[in-house]
Amino acid sequence: MTIDPKPEVRIFDTLETLSRAAAEVVTSLSERAMASRGRFSVALSGGSTPRRLYTFLASSPWQERIDWSGAHFFWVDERCVPWDHRESNFKLANDTFLSKVPVAAGNIHRICGEEEPECAAQEYEEELRSFFGPSSLPVFDLVILGAGQDGHTASLFPRAAAVRERARLAVPVHLDAPKLSRVTLTLPVLINAMQVLFLVSGREKAGIVHEILEDGNPRLCPAGLVQPARGRVTWMLGRDAAGLIEERRRASNKSG
Ligand code: 6PG
């Protein structure tokens, strides 16, 4: 696999078309991973954008195409709440697709948000090491990420110590009240995936998306730091989130 340092950017008219295309990417990657390695490992994101993708995965034709017996589900981050809390990222995935497909309980590797954050992070790191091997960095077949208006991704927030973590696989993140504490995968894990898929929609993201993908200095915010160490990074954008990119491209075409 060659590393492609330049992200692929795909723009979609609606969240619906973006989510369909993302379901196709997830399914094709699962087919390829099953054919070559006999298992498919994916780290899921929370947030609102992937919800539609998740519901597609539990419906036809995608549900039938995925070999659920070999699919393993992890999370890029979790909020420190019980598993059935409305803020739980596990609950989002469970309600939208995991509870509707024939996946074995042993293939679901959730972060225990109900525990004390440091313990939950340590346990999750042990789970990752037992699945991927004790001494190497995890290599996910697929990592699904979102991006916040402030440039955060997973629970790596701008200027937080977690962004600089290079030794641990998962760390606790303590946000100012009233926000929740969280547990997040660290950058070395995210960038080591075979495929990273950013799903971003909403006009309020147009500024940060432009800054990351076009400004020439994407390294200033956490989402921009997700530059591949192994595989490739694809940004799937709603036309609203890509608004500034398209506007500036049109302007520079006119002036050129
Ligand atoms: C979370 C996420 C987080 C999310 C972004 C984008 O648990 O909230 O993993 O990083 O992906 O905040 O969220 P939206 O999709 O809601 O814009």
Tab-separated table of C-alpha atoms and ligand atoms in Angstrom:
chain	number	residue	atom	x	y	z
A	1	MET	CA	0.000	0.000	0.000
A	2	THR	CA	1.468	3.370	-0.955
A	3	ILE	CA	0.883	6.407	1.212
A	4	ASP	CA	-1.056	9.147	-0.502
A	5	PRO	CA	-0.282	12.339	1.452
A	6	LYS	CA	-2.843	14.414	-0.425
A	7	PRO	CA	-6.373	13.743	0.801
A	8	GLU	CA	-9.034	12.731	-1.660
A	9	VAL	CA	-11.988	15.172	-1.557
A	10	ARG	CA	-15.490	14.185	-2.673
A	11	ILE	CA	-18.406	16.628	-2.602
A	12	PHE	CA	-22.099	15.647	-2.392
A	13	ASP	CA	-25.306	17.647	-2.836
A	14	THR	CA	-27.040	16.249	0.232
A	15	LEU	CA	-26.326	14.316	3.401
A	16	GLU	CA	-28.415	11.539	1.884
A	17	THR	CA	-26.174	11.124	-1.190
A	18	LEU	CA	-23.060	11.503	0.954
A	19	SER	CA	-24.282	8.786	3.315
A	20	ARG	CA	-25.149	6.417	0.468
A	21	ALA	CA	-21.698	6.866	-1.032
A	22	ALA	CA	-20.136	6.339	2.407
A	23	ALA	CA	-22.153	3.114	2.853
A	24	GLU	CA	-20.746	1.958	-0.467
A	25	VAL	CA	-17.176	2.754	0.683
A	26	VAL	CA	-17.653	0.918	4.000
A	27	THR	CA	-19.150	-2.116	2.253
A	28	SER	CA	-16.455	-2.317	-0.449
A	29	LEU	CA	-13.705	-1.992	2.159
A	30	SER	CA	-15.307	-4.744	4.234
A	31	GLU	CA	-15.467	-7.030	1.187
A	32	ARG	CA	-11.828	-6.340	0.354
A	33	ALA	CA	-10.623	-6.808	3.941
A	34	MET	CA	-12.556	-10.056	4.329
A	35	ALA	CA	-11.137	-11.386	1.063
A	36	SER	CA	-7.544	-10.554	1.964
A	37	ARG	CA	-7.402	-10.937	5.767
A	38	GLY	CA	-10.617	-12.651	6.790
A	39	ARG	CA	-11.631	-9.794	9.107
A	40	PHE	CA	-12.663	-6.154	8.887
A	41	SER	CA	-11.879	-3.700	11.688
A	42	VAL	CA	-13.549	-0.315	11.850
A	43	ALA	CA	-13.478	2.550	14.345
A	44	LEU	CA	-16.770	4.446	14.435
A	45	SER	CA	-17.340	8.100	15.159
A	46	GLY	CA	-20.110	9.752	17.156
A	47	GLY	CA	-21.772	13.048	16.276
A	48	SER	CA	-24.790	13.601	14.079
A	49	THR	CA	-23.284	13.304	10.578
A	50	PRO	CA	-22.717	9.503	10.447
A	51	ARG	CA	-26.246	8.665	11.685
A	52	ARG	CA	-27.688	8.248	8.177
A	53	LEU	CA	-24.708	6.144	7.051
A	54	TYR	CA	-25.245	3.872	10.057
A	55	THR	CA	-28.924	3.354	9.230
A	56	PHE	CA	-27.964	2.484	5.636
A	57	LEU	CA	-25.565	-0.208	6.865
A	58	ALA	CA	-28.497	-2.045	8.459
A	59	SER	CA	-30.560	-1.866	5.285
A	60	SER	CA	-30.543	-3.386	1.824
A	61	PRO	CA	-28.308	-3.823	-0.171
A	62	TRP	CA	-25.509	-3.038	2.277
A	63	GLN	CA	-26.603	-5.262	5.163
A	64	GLU	CA	-26.517	-8.359	2.920
A	65	ARG	CA	-23.126	-7.495	1.431
A	66	ILE	CA	-21.297	-7.108	4.742
A	67	ASP	CA	-19.978	-10.313	6.297
A	68	TRP	CA	-20.909	-9.459	9.885
A	69	SER	CA	-19.164	-12.521	11.303
A	70	GLY	CA	-15.764	-11.011	10.472
A	71	ALA	CA	-16.594	-7.342	11.140
A	72	HIS	CA	-15.211	-5.827	14.362
A	73	PHE	CA	-16.452	-2.481	15.674
A	74	PHE	CA	-14.470	-0.054	17.802
A	75	TRP	CA	-15.010	3.659	18.503
A	76	VAL	CA	-12.773	6.658	17.813
A	77	ASP	CA	-14.093	8.242	20.995
A	78	GLU	CA	-16.747	7.971	23.667
A	79	ARG	CA	-18.465	10.349	26.032
A	80	CYS	CA	-18.213	9.343	29.706
A	81	VAL	CA	-21.825	8.345	30.211
A	82	PRO	CA	-23.610	4.990	30.619
A	83	TRP	CA	-23.990	2.908	27.440
A	84	ASP	CA	-27.707	3.673	27.177
A	85	HIS	CA	-27.373	7.454	27.682
A	86	ARG	CA	-28.498	9.619	24.747
A	87	GLU	CA	-24.976	11.130	24.483
A	88	SER	CA	-23.325	7.705	24.180
A	89	ASN	CA	-21.556	7.048	20.874
A	90	PHE	CA	-22.036	3.313	21.433
A	91	LYS	CA	-25.799	3.890	21.753
A	92	LEU	CA	-25.856	5.842	18.494
A	93	ALA	CA	-24.261	2.953	16.578
A	94	ASN	CA	-26.223	0.328	18.471
A	95	ASP	CA	-29.615	1.963	17.894
A	96	THR	CA	-28.981	2.740	14.236
A	97	PHE	CA	-27.399	-0.508	13.059
A	98	LEU	CA	-25.537	-2.807	15.449
A	99	SER	CA	-28.714	-4.027	17.157
A	100	LYS	CA	-30.290	-4.731	13.744
A	101	VAL	CA	-27.589	-6.864	12.124
A	102	PRO	CA	-26.193	-10.340	12.891
A	103	VAL	CA	-23.007	-9.181	14.605
A	104	ALA	CA	-21.709	-11.203	17.550
A	105	ALA	CA	-21.364	-9.434	20.906
A	106	GLY	CA	-17.675	-10.391	20.921
A	107	ASN	CA	-17.138	-8.313	17.765
A	108	ILE	CA	-18.268	-5.133	19.501
A	109	HIS	CA	-15.384	-3.458	21.302
A	110	ARG	CA	-16.936	-0.484	23.008
A	111	ILE	CA	-15.300	2.090	25.260
A	112	CYS	CA	-16.837	1.762	28.740
A	113	GLY	CA	-18.057	5.326	29.146
A	114	GLU	CA	-19.739	4.475	32.444
A	115	GLU	CA	-16.337	3.960	34.077
A	116	GLU	CA	-13.918	6.529	35.419
A	117	PRO	CA	-12.273	8.077	32.275
A	118	GLU	CA	-8.657	7.000	33.043
A	119	CYS	CA	-9.793	3.401	33.720
A	120	ALA	CA	-11.957	3.344	30.602
A	121	ALA	CA	-8.994	4.580	28.503
A	122	GLN	CA	-6.653	1.953	29.971
A	123	GLU	CA	-9.138	-0.855	29.454
A	124	TYR	CA	-9.774	0.254	25.893
A	125	GLU	CA	-6.039	0.316	25.217
A	126	GLU	CA	-5.787	-3.262	26.534
A	127	GLU	CA	-8.668	-4.286	24.292
A	128	LEU	CA	-6.895	-2.735	21.292
A	129	ARG	CA	-3.634	-4.469	22.145
A	130	SER	CA	-5.290	-7.836	22.567
A	131	PHE	CA	-7.034	-7.490	19.197
A	132	PHE	CA	-4.212	-5.966	17.124
A	133	GLY	CA	-1.200	-7.414	18.928
A	134	PRO	CA	0.601	-6.317	22.094
A	135	SER	CA	3.527	-4.435	20.649
A	136	SER	CA	2.379	-2.790	17.449
A	137	LEU	CA	0.159	0.134	16.634
A	138	PRO	CA	-3.375	-0.887	15.640
A	139	VAL	CA	-3.997	-0.892	11.892
A	140	PHE	CA	-7.713	-0.319	11.378
A	141	ASP	CA	-9.110	-1.167	7.963
A	142	LEU	CA	-11.293	1.901	8.350
A	143	VAL	CA	-11.496	4.877	10.718
A	144	ILE	CA	-14.594	7.058	10.381
A	145	LEU	CA	-14.167	10.613	11.651
A	146	GLY	CA	-16.111	13.854	11.825
A	147	ALA	CA	-14.806	17.371	12.297
A	148	GLY	CA	-16.094	20.119	14.564
A	149	GLN	CA	-16.306	23.804	13.698
A	150	ASP	CA	-13.252	24.357	15.910
A	151	GLY	CA	-11.249	21.724	14.011
A	152	HIS	CA	-11.560	18.937	16.592
A	153	THR	CA	-11.848	15.360	15.494
A	154	ALA	CA	-12.667	12.298	17.606
A	155	SER	CA	-12.152	13.934	21.049
A	156	LEU	CA	-8.910	15.628	20.061
A	157	PHE	CA	-9.661	19.274	20.732
A	158	PRO	CA	-7.411	22.205	19.730
A	159	ARG	CA	-4.619	22.850	22.248
A	160	ALA	CA	-5.561	19.855	24.452
A	161	ALA	CA	-2.744	17.638	25.758
A	162	ALA	CA	-4.387	14.592	24.113
A	163	VAL	CA	-3.446	15.984	20.684
A	164	ARG	CA	0.252	15.715	21.586
A	165	GLU	CA	0.034	12.158	22.974
A	166	ARG	CA	2.348	9.846	21.045
A	167	ALA	CA	2.803	6.799	23.330
A	168	ARG	CA	-0.680	5.783	24.392
A	169	LEU	CA	-3.397	4.411	22.127
A	170	ALA	CA	-6.312	5.891	24.069
A	171	VAL	CA	-6.463	8.707	26.628
A	172	PRO	CA	-9.053	10.417	28.816
A	173	VAL	CA	-10.035	13.972	27.910
A	174	HIS	CA	-11.447	16.326	30.516
A	175	LEU	CA	-13.495	19.126	29.040
A	176	ASP	CA	-14.747	22.192	30.875
A	177	ALA	CA	-18.143	21.784	32.506
A	178	PRO	CA	-20.857	21.491	31.365
A	179	LYS	CA	-19.284	19.400	28.600
A	180	LEU	CA	-18.586	15.752	29.333
A	181	SER	CA	-15.329	13.952	29.951
A	182	ARG	CA	-14.447	11.652	27.117
A	183	VAL	CA	-12.038	8.939	26.024
A	184	THR	CA	-10.373	9.213	22.633
A	185	LEU	CA	-8.055	7.313	20.334
A	186	THR	CA	-4.804	9.203	19.866
A	187	LEU	CA	-3.348	10.576	16.637
A	188	PRO	CA	-0.787	7.780	16.057
A	189	VAL	CA	-3.676	5.293	15.931
A	190	LEU	CA	-5.892	7.413	13.682
A	191	ILE	CA	-3.192	8.082	11.103
A	192	ASN	CA	-2.110	4.431	11.004
A	193	ALA	CA	-5.397	3.252	9.458
A	194	MET	CA	-5.580	1.807	5.954
A	195	GLN	CA	-8.392	4.245	5.206
A	196	VAL	CA	-9.597	7.319	7.111
A	197	LEU	CA	-12.983	8.642	6.075
A	198	PHE	CA	-14.004	12.123	7.223
A	199	LEU	CA	-17.748	12.776	6.960
A	200	VAL	CA	-18.513	16.484	7.203
A	201	SER	CA	-21.695	18.374	6.472
A	202	GLY	CA	-23.210	21.723	7.483
A	203	ARG	CA	-22.562	25.308	6.388
A	204	GLU	CA	-21.023	26.141	9.764
A	205	LYS	CA	-18.085	23.839	8.883
A	206	ALA	CA	-17.236	25.644	5.602
A	207	GLY	CA	-14.560	27.815	7.234
A	208	ILE	CA	-12.660	25.049	8.994
A	209	VAL	CA	-12.949	22.701	5.993
A	210	HIS	CA	-11.425	25.375	3.772
A	211	GLU	CA	-8.679	26.028	6.318
A	212	ILE	CA	-7.786	22.322	6.531
A	213	LEU	CA	-8.001	21.394	2.868
A	214	GLU	CA	-7.012	24.554	1.003
A	215	ASP	CA	-5.167	26.997	3.216
A	216	GLY	CA	-1.828	25.285	2.896
A	217	ASN	CA	-1.350	24.905	6.647
A	218	PRO	CA	-3.675	22.108	7.682
A	219	ARG	CA	-1.460	21.109	10.573
A	220	LEU	CA	-2.811	23.827	12.842
A	221	CYS	CA	-5.915	21.976	13.980
A	222	PRO	CA	-6.448	18.367	15.132
A	223	ALA	CA	-8.508	17.291	12.092
A	224	GLY	CA	-5.769	18.702	9.851
A	225	LEU	CA	-3.191	16.605	11.706
A	226	VAL	CA	-4.809	13.422	10.459
A	227	GLN	CA	-2.355	12.901	7.634
A	228	PRO	CA	-1.763	9.298	6.626
A	229	ALA	CA	1.158	7.302	7.997
A	230	ARG	CA	0.055	4.180	6.138
A	231	GLY	CA	-3.027	4.406	3.937
A	232	ARG	CA	-5.208	7.168	2.640
A	233	VAL	CA	-7.484	9.931	3.882
A	234	THR	CA	-10.746	10.790	2.130
A	235	TRP	CA	-12.942	13.777	2.951
A	236	MET	CA	-16.597	13.282	2.020
A	237	LEU	CA	-18.183	16.700	2.186
A	238	GLY	CA	-21.720	18.017	1.935
A	239	ARG	CA	-21.913	20.846	-0.629
A	240	ASP	CA	-22.691	23.226	2.286
A	241	ALA	CA	-19.480	22.285	4.125
A	242	ALA	CA	-17.535	22.600	0.858
A	243	GLY	CA	-19.106	26.026	0.173
A	244	LEU	CA	-16.004	28.141	0.755
A	245	ILE	CA	-13.740	25.761	-1.173
A	246	GLU	CA	-16.034	25.905	-4.199
A	247	GLU	CA	-16.542	29.677	-3.923
A	248	ARG	CA	-12.785	30.370	-3.833
A	249	ARG	CA	-12.169	27.923	-6.689
A	250	ARG	CA	-14.784	29.695	-8.830
A	251	ALA	CA	-13.260	33.080	-8.002
A	252	SER	CA	-9.763	31.954	-8.882
A	253	ASN	CA	-10.992	30.387	-12.163
A	254	LYS	CA	-12.605	33.717	-13.093
A	255	SER	CA	-9.518	35.756	-12.265
A	256	GLY	CA	-7.211	33.217	-13.952
B	1	6PG	C1	-18.204	12.950	19.028
B	1	6PG	C2	-17.321	12.805	17.825
B	1	6PG	C3	-16.846	14.144	17.292
B	1	6PG	C4	-17.727	14.456	16.071
B	1	6PG	C5	-17.619	15.903	15.646
B	1	6PG	C6	-18.541	16.223	14.502
B	1	6PG	O1	-18.257	12.047	19.814
B	1	6PG	O2	-18.880	13.976	19.111
B	1	6PG	O3	-16.665	11.688	17.595
B	1	6PG	O4	-15.511	14.236	16.974
B	1	6PG	O5	-17.378	13.610	15.011
B	1	6PG	O6	-17.933	16.709	16.749
B	1	6PG	O7	-19.854	16.037	14.940
B	1	6PG	P1	-21.115	16.246	14.008
B	1	6PG	O8	-21.160	15.140	13.032
B	1	6PG	O9	-22.279	16.224	14.963
B	1	6PG	O10	-20.952	17.589	13.349
